[in-house]
PDB file of C-alpha atoms in Angstrom:
ATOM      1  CA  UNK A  14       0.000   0.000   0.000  1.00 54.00           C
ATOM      2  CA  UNK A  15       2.801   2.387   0.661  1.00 58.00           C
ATOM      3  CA  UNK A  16       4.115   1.828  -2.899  1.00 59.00           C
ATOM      4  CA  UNK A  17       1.333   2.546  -4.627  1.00 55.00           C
ATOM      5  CA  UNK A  18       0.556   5.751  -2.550  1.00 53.00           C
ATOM      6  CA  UNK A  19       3.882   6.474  -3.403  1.00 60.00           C
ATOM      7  CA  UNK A  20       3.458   5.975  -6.956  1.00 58.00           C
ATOM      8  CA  UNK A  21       0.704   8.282  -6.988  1.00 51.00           C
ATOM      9  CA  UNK A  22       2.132  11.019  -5.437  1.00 54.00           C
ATOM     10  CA  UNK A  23       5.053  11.025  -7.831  1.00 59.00           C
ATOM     11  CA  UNK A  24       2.436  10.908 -10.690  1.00 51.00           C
ATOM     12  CA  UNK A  25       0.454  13.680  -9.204  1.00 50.00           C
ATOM     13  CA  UNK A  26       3.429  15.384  -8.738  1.00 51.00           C
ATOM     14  CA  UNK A  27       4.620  14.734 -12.347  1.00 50.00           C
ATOM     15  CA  UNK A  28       1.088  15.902 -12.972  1.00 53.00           C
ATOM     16  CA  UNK A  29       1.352  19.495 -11.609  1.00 47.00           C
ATOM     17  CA  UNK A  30       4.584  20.132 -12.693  1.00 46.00           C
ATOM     18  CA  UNK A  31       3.551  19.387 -16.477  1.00 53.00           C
ATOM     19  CA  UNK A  32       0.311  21.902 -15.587  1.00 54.00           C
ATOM     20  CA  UNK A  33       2.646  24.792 -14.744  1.00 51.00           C
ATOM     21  CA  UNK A  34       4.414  23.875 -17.751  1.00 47.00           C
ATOM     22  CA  UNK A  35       1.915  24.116 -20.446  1.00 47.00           C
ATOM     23  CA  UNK A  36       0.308  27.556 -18.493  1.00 52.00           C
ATOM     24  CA  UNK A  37       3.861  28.955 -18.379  1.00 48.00           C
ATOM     25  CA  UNK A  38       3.727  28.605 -22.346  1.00 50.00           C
ATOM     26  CA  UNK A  39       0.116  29.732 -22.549  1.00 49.00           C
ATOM     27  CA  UNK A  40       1.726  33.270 -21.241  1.00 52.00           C
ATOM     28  CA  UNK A  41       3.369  34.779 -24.346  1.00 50.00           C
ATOM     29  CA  UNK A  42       2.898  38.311 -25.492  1.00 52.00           C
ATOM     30  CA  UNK A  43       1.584  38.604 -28.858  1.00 53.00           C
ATOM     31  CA  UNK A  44       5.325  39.881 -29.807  1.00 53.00           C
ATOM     32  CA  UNK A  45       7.228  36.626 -28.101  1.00 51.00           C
ATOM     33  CA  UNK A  46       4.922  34.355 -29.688  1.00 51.00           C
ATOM     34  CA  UNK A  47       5.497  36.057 -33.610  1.00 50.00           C
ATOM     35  CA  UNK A  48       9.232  36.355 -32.756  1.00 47.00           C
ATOM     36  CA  UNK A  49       9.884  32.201 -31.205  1.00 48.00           C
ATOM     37  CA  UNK A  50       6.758  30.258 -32.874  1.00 50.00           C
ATOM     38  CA  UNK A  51       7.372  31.705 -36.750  1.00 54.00           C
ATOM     39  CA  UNK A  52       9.985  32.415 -39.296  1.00 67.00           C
ATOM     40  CA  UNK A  53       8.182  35.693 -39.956  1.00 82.00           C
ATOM     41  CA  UNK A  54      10.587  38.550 -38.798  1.00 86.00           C
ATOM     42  CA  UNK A  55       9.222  40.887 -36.197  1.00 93.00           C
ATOM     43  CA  UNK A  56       8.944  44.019 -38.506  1.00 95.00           C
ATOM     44  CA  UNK A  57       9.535  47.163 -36.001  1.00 96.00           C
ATOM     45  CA  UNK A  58       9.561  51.088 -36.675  1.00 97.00           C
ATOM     46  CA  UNK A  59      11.864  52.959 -34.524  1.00 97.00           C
ATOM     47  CA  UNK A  60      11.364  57.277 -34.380  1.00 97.00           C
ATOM     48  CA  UNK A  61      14.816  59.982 -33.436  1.00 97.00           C
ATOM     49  CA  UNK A  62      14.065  63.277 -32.121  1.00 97.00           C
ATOM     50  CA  UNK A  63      17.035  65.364 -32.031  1.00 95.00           C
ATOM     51  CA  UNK A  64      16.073  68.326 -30.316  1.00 95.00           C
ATOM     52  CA  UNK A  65      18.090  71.430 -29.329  1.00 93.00           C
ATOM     53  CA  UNK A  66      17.426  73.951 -26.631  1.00 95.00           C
ATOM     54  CA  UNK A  67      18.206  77.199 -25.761  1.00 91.00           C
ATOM     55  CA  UNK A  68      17.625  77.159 -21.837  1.00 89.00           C
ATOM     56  CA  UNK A  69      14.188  75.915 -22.012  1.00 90.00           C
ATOM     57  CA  UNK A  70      13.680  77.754 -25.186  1.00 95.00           C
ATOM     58  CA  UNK A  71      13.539  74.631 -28.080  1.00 95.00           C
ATOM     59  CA  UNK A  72      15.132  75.636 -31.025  1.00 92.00           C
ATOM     60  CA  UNK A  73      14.945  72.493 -33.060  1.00 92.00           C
ATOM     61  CA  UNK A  74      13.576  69.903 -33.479  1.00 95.00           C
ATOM     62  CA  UNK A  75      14.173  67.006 -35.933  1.00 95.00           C
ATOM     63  CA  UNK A  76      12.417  63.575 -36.436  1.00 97.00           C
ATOM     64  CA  UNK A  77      14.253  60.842 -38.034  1.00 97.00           C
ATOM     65  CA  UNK A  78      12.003  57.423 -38.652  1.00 97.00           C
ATOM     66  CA  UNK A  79      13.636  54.161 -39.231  1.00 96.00           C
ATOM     67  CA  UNK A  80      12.493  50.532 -40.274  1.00 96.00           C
ATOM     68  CA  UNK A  81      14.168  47.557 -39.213  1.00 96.00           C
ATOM     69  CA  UNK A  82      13.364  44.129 -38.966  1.00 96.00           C
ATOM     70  CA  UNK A  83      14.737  42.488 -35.244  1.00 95.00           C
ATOM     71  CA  UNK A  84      18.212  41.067 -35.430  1.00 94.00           C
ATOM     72  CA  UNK A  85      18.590  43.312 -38.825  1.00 96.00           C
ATOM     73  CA  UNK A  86      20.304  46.786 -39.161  1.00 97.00           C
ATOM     74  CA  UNK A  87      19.239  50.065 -41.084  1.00 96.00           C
ATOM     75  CA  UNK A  88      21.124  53.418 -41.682  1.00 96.00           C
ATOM     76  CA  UNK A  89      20.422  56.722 -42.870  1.00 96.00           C
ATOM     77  CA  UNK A  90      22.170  59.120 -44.283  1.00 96.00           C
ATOM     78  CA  UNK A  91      21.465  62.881 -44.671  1.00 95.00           C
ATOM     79  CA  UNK A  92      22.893  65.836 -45.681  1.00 94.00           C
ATOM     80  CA  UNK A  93      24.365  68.939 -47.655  1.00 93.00           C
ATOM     81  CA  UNK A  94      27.582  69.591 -48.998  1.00 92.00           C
ATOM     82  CA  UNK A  95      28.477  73.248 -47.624  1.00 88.00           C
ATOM     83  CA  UNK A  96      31.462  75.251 -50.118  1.00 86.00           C
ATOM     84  CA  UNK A  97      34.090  77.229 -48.072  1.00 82.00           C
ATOM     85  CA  UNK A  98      36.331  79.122 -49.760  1.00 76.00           C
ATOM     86  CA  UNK A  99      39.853  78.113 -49.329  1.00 77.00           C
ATOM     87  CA  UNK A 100      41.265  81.664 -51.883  1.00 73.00           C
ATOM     88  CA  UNK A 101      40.296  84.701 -51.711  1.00 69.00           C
ATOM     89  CA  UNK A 102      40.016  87.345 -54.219  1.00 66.00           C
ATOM     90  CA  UNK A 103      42.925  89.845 -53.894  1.00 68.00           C
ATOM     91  CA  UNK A 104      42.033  93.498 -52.969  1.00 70.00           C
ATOM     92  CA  UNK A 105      43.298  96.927 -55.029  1.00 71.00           C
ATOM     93  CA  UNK A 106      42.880  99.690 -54.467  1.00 75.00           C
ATOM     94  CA  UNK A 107      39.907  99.093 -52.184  1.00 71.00           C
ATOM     95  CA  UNK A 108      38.050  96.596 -54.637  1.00 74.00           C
ATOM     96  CA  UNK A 109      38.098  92.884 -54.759  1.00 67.00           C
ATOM     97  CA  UNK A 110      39.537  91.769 -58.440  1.00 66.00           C
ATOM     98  CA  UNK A 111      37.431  89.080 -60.369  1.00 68.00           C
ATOM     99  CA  UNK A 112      39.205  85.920 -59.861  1.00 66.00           C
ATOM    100  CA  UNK A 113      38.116  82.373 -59.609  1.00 65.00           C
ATOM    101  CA  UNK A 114      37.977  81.403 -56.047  1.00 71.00           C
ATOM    102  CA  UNK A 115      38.433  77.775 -54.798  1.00 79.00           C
ATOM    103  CA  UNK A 116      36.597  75.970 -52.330  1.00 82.00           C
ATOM    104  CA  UNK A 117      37.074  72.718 -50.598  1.00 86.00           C
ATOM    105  CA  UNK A 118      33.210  70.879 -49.594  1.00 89.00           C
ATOM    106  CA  UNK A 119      32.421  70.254 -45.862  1.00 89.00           C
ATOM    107  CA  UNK A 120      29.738  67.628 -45.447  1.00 91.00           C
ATOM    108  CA  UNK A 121      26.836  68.941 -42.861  1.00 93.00           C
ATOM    109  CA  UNK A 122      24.074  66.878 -41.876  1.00 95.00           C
ATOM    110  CA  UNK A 123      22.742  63.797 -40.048  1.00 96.00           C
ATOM    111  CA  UNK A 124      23.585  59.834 -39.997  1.00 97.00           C
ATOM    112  CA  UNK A 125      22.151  57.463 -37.948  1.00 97.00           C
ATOM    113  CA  UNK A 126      23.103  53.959 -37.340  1.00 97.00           C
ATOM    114  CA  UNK A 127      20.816  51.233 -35.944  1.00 97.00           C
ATOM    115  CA  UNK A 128      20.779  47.680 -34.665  1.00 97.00           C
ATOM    116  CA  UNK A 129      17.865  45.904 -33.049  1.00 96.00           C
ATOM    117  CA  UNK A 130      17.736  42.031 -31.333  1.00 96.00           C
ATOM    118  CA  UNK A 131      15.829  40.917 -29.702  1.00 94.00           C
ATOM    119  CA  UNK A 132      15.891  39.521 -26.628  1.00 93.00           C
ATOM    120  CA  UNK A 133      13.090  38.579 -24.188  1.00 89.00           C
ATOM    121  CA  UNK A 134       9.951  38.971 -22.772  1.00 90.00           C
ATOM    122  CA  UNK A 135       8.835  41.395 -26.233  1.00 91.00           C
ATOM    123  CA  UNK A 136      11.866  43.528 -25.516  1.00 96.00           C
ATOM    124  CA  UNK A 137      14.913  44.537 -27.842  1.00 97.00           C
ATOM    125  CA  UNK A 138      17.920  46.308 -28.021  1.00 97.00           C
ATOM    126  CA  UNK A 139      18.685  48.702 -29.808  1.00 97.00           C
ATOM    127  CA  UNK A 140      22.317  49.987 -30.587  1.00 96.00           C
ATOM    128  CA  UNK A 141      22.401  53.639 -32.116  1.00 96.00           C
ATOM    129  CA  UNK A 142      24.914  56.102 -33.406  1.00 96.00           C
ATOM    130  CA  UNK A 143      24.214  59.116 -34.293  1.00 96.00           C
ATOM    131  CA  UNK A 144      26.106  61.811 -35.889  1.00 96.00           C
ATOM    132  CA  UNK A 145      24.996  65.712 -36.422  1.00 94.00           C
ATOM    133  CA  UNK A 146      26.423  68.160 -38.106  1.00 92.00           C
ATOM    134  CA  UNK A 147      25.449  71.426 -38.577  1.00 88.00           C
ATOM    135  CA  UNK A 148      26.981  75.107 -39.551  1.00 86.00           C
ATOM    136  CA  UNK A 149      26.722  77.665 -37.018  1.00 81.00           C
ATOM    137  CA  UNK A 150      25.420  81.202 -37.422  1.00 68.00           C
ATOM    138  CA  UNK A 151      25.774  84.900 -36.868  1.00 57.00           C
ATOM    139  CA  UNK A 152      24.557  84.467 -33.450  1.00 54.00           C
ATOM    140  CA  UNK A 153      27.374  83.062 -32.150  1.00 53.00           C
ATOM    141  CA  UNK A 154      29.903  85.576 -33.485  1.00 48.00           C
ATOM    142  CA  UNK A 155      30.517  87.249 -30.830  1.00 49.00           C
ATOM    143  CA  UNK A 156      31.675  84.018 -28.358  1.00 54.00           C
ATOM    144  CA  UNK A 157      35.163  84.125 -30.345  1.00 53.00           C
ATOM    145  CA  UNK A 158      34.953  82.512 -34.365  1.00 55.00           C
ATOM    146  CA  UNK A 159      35.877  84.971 -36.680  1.00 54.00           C
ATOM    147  CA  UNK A 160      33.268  87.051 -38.109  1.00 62.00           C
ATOM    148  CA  UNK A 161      32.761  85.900 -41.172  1.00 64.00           C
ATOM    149  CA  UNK A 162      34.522  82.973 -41.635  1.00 70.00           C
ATOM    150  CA  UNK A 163      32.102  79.513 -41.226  1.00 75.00           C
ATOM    151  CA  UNK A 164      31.935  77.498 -38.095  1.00 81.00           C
ATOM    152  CA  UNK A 165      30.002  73.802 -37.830  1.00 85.00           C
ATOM    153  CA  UNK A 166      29.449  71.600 -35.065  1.00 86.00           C
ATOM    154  CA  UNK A 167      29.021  68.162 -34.398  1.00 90.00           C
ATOM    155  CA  UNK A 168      28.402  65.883 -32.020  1.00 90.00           C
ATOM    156  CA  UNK A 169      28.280  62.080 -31.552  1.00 94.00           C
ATOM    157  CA  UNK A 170      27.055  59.372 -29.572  1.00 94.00           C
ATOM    158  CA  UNK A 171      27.157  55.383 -29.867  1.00 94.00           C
ATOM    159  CA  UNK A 172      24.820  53.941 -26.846  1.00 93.00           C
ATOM    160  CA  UNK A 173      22.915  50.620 -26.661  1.00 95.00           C
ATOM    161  CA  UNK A 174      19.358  50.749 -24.330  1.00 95.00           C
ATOM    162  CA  UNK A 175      16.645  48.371 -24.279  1.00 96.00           C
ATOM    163  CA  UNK A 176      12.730  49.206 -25.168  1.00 97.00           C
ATOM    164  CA  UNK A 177       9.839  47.378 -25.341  1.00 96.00           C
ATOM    165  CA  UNK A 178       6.636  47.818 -27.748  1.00 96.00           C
ATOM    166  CA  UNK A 179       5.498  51.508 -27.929  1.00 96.00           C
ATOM    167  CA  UNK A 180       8.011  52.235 -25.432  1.00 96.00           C
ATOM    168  CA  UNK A 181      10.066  55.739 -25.650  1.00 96.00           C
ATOM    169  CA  UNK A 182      13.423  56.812 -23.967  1.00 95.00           C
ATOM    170  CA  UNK A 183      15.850  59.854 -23.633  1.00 93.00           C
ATOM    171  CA  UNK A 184      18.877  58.103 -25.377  1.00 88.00           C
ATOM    172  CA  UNK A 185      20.846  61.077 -24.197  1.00 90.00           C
ATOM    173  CA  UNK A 186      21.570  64.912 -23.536  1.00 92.00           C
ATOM    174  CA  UNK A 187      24.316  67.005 -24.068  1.00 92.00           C
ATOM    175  CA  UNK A 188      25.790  70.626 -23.789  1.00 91.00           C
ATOM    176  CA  UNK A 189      27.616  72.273 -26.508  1.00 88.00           C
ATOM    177  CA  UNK A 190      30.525  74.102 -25.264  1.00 85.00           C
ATOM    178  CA  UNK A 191      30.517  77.128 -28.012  1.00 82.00           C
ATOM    179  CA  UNK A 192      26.530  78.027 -28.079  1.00 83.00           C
ATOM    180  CA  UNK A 193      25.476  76.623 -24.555  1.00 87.00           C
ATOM    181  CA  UNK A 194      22.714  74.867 -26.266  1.00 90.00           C
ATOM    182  CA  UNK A 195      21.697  71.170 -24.873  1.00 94.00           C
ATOM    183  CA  UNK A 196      20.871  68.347 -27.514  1.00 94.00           C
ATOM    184  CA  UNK A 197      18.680  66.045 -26.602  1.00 95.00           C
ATOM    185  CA  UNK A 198      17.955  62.864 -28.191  1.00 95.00           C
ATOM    186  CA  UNK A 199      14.739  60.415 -27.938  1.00 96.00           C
ATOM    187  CA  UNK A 200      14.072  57.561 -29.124  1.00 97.00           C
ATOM    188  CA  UNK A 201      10.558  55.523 -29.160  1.00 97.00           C
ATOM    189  CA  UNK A 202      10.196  51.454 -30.707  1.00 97.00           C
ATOM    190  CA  UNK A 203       6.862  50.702 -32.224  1.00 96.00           C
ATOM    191  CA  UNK A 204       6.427  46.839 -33.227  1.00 96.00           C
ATOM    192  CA  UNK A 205       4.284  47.168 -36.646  1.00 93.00           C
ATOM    193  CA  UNK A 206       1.979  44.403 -36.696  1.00 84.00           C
TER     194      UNK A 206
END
């Protein structure tokens, strides 16, 4: 009698375990089951705002969308190709002569690059670089560049974080040295289903 009660309480033990099993499976999110149960790939949309501020003026603002498929990479790439002049015309007598001038091409704009796995529980992580360029303007004349001549900044960050679906984040903030103002960059992960 004692083996057989033992034998049932190993098989009602087997039992439970199995039950906590199969509910522990039944307890996906929509996202884990389209990412482990199917070959699809988990299509996602992922939004940049670059923002600049003045104090807690905002100057700028700039949205940057990206498409990417989890465990896939995307990149973007925009800009303008600024001339500076690298001659001047010569001066006589008061007046500048017609000459040809030279210039040499300074590339200003933005590039972003993005990588997105995916890891568990319908979250993924994302590793971003971004790079901004920009020229800088009269307003800043007076902190020391030389009137006239044309000044750019830039600034650059490589950073990993981890969102989930419709999730959004400060990836980072920053203070230029020359204007004072503070870049601030957000990022937000939409799953498109």
């Amino acid at each position: 009698m004692t083996k057989h009660l033992r034998k049932v309480g190993i098989l009602l033990a087997l039992g439970l375990v199995s039950i906590g099993l199969v509910r522990a499976q039944e307890q996906t999110t929509p996202v884990q089951e389209k990412t482990a149960a199917s070959k699809e790939p988990v299509s996602l949309k992922v939004q940049i705002l670059l923002s600049r501020y003045q104090g807690d003026k905002k100057v700028s603002s700039l949205p940057y969308s990206l498409s990417v498929n989890a465990g896939d990479r995307a990149s973007l790439r925009l800009g303008t190709q600024i001339p500076i002049a690298t001659t001047k015309p010569p001066v006589v007598e008061g007046k500048e002569m017609p000459m040809p001038q030279s210039f040499t091409y300074k590339d200003v704009g933005t590039n972003i690059d993005l990588g997105v796995a995916a890891i568990d529980n319908g979250r993924f992580r994302l590793s971003v670089t971004i790079e901004d360029s920009s020229v800088i303007g009269e307003e800043v004349s007076a902190q020391g560049l030389v009137k006239g001549s044309p000044a750019f900044r830039s600034f650059r960050i490589t950073e990993s974080m981890v969102l989930r679906d419709g999730q959004s984040a400060q990836f980072t903030s920053a203070t230029d040295k020359v204007t004072g103002e503070v870049v601030k960059a957000d990022v937000t992960l939409t799953v498109i289903k």
